[in-house]
Coordinates of C-alpha atoms in Angstrom, one line a residue:
M1 CA -13.1 6.9 2.3
L2 CA -9.3 7.2 2.7
L3 CA -6.8 6.7 5.4
S4 CA -4.8 9.6 4.4
L5 CA -2.9 12.6 5.6
G6 CA -4.5 15.0 3.2
L7 CA -4.6 13.1 -0.1
G8 CA -8.4 13.4 -0.7
S9 CA -9.9 10.4 -2.3
L10 CA -6.9 8.8 -4.0
I11 CA -7.5 5.4 -2.8
S12 CA -10.7 3.7 -1.8
N13 CA -10.5 0.3 -0.1
N14 CA -12.6 0.1 3.1
P15 CA -16.2 1.2 3.2
N16 CA -16.3 0.6 6.9
I17 CA -13.9 3.4 7.7
G18 CA -16.2 6.2 6.6
S19 CA -15.4 9.5 5.0
G20 CA -13.2 12.3 6.2
Y21 CA -9.7 12.3 7.6
I22 CA -8.3 10.3 10.4
S23 CA -5.6 11.8 12.7
I24 CA -2.8 9.2 13.0
T25 CA 0.4 9.4 15.0
L26 CA 3.2 7.9 12.9
N27 CA 6.4 6.4 14.3
F28 CA 9.3 5.2 12.2
K29 CA 12.4 3.2 12.4
E30 CA 14.8 2.1 9.6
D31 CA 15.7 -1.5 8.6
A32 CA 18.9 -2.8 7.2
Y33 CA 18.2 -1.3 3.7
N34 CA 17.5 2.2 5.2
Q35 CA 13.9 1.6 4.4
D36 CA 11.3 3.2 6.6
I37 CA 9.1 0.9 8.7
L38 CA 5.8 2.4 9.9
I39 CA 4.8 1.5 13.4
E40 CA 1.0 1.5 13.8
G41 CA 0.0 0.6 17.3
K42 CA 2.2 -2.4 18.0
T43 CA 2.5 -3.6 14.4
Q44 CA 5.4 -2.8 12.1
L45 CA 4.3 -2.2 8.5
W46 CA 6.5 -1.9 5.4
F47 CA 6.8 -2.7 1.7
K48 CA 9.3 -5.3 0.8
F49 CA 12.6 -3.9 -0.3
D50 CA 12.8 -4.0 -4.1
P51 CA 16.1 -2.9 -5.6
L52 CA 14.4 -2.7 -9.1
N53 CA 11.5 -0.5 -7.7
R54 CA 8.9 -2.5 -9.7
F55 CA 6.1 -1.4 -7.4
I56 CA 7.0 2.3 -7.6
K57 CA 7.5 2.2 -11.4
D58 CA 4.2 0.4 -11.9
F59 CA 2.5 2.8 -9.6
Y60 CA 3.6 5.8 -11.7
K61 CA 2.6 4.0 -14.9
V62 CA -0.9 4.0 -13.6
W63 CA -1.4 6.9 -11.2
D64 CA -2.0 10.3 -12.9
S65 CA -0.1 12.5 -10.6
E66 CA 3.3 14.1 -9.9
V67 CA 3.3 13.5 -6.2
F68 CA 6.4 11.7 -4.8
F69 CA 5.8 8.1 -3.7
L70 CA 7.4 8.8 -0.3
A71 CA 4.7 11.4 0.4
I72 CA 1.9 8.8 0.2
E73 CA 3.7 5.5 1.2
D74 CA 2.5 5.7 4.8
S75 CA -1.1 6.3 3.7
L76 CA -0.9 3.2 1.5
L77 CA 0.5 1.1 4.3
I78 CA -2.2 2.3 6.8
N79 CA -4.9 1.7 4.2
L80 CA -3.7 -1.9 3.6
Y81 CA -3.4 -2.5 7.3
Y82 CA -6.8 -1.3 8.4
S83 CA -8.7 -2.8 5.4
N84 CA -7.2 -6.3 6.1
K85 CA -6.9 -6.8 2.4
N86 CA -4.0 -7.7 0.2
Y87 CA -4.7 -5.0 -2.4
F88 CA -5.6 -1.4 -2.8
K89 CA -7.6 0.3 -5.5
I90 CA -6.9 3.5 -7.5
P91 CA -10.2 4.7 -8.9
A92 CA -10.5 5.3 -12.7
A93 CA -10.7 9.1 -12.3
K94 CA -7.1 9.0 -10.8
T95 CA -5.5 6.7 -13.4
R96 CA -3.9 7.5 -16.8
M97 CA -6.0 4.8 -18.6
K98 CA -9.2 5.9 -16.9
K99 CA -9.9 2.4 -15.5
D100 CA -10.0 1.1 -11.9
V101 CA -6.6 -0.4 -11.1
Y102 CA -5.8 -2.8 -8.2
F103 CA -2.3 -3.3 -6.8
L104 CA -1.9 -6.8 -5.3
F105 CA 0.5 -7.9 -2.5
D106 CA 1.4 -11.0 -0.6
V107 CA 1.1 -10.1 3.1
V108 CA 3.9 -11.7 5.1
T109 CA 3.4 -11.9 8.9
D110 CA 5.9 -14.6 9.8
V111 CA 9.0 -12.5 9.6
P112 CA 12.1 -14.2 11.2
D113 CA 13.5 -12.8 14.4
A114 CA 10.5 -10.6 14.9
R115 CA 9.9 -9.3 18.5
S116 CA 6.6 -7.7 17.6
D117 CA 3.8 -8.0 15.1
H118 CA 4.8 -7.4 11.5
R119 CA 3.1 -7.0 8.1
R120 CA 5.4 -6.9 5.2
Y121 CA 3.7 -6.2 1.8
D122 CA 5.4 -8.0 -1.1
Y123 CA 4.3 -6.5 -4.4
I124 CA 2.9 -9.0 -6.9
K125 CA 1.4 -7.0 -9.8
Y126 CA -1.3 -4.6 -10.8
T127 CA -4.5 -5.6 -12.5
F128 CA -7.8 -4.1 -13.9
V129 CA -9.8 -7.0 -12.4
D130 CA -11.4 -6.5 -9.0
P131 CA -9.8 -9.2 -6.7
E132 CA -13.1 -9.5 -4.8
R133 CA -14.8 -10.9 -7.9
Y134 CA -12.7 -14.1 -7.6
K135 CA -12.8 -14.9 -3.9
D136 CA -14.1 -18.3 -2.9

């Protein structure tokens, strides 16, 4: 249940996608901060530039792995995009504290001077509480 390029079942977010791997063609360009922007279809996807690297630091506090973040960044973006959610989940079996962990984002689509569809994911925080439990 992962949109991944060979990462197994690290992240589960969308039960409608099914199991197995999906072949995806990735295209990139760089923004003003030399940050990679993933182009999926006609939509540009990226994590908001964070000079303090809060998201990456929090991610490594939680995730029980030595894999470089850049190796999985695209998979995370694709997972967020296709799930149409503002969070992703790392299952308890893959975390240091052996609890499900949810990473929450603001999804920004009204990017100024945009000539195509954009989705920028601005990191908010991580939590142990399932965001679906508190939806209206």
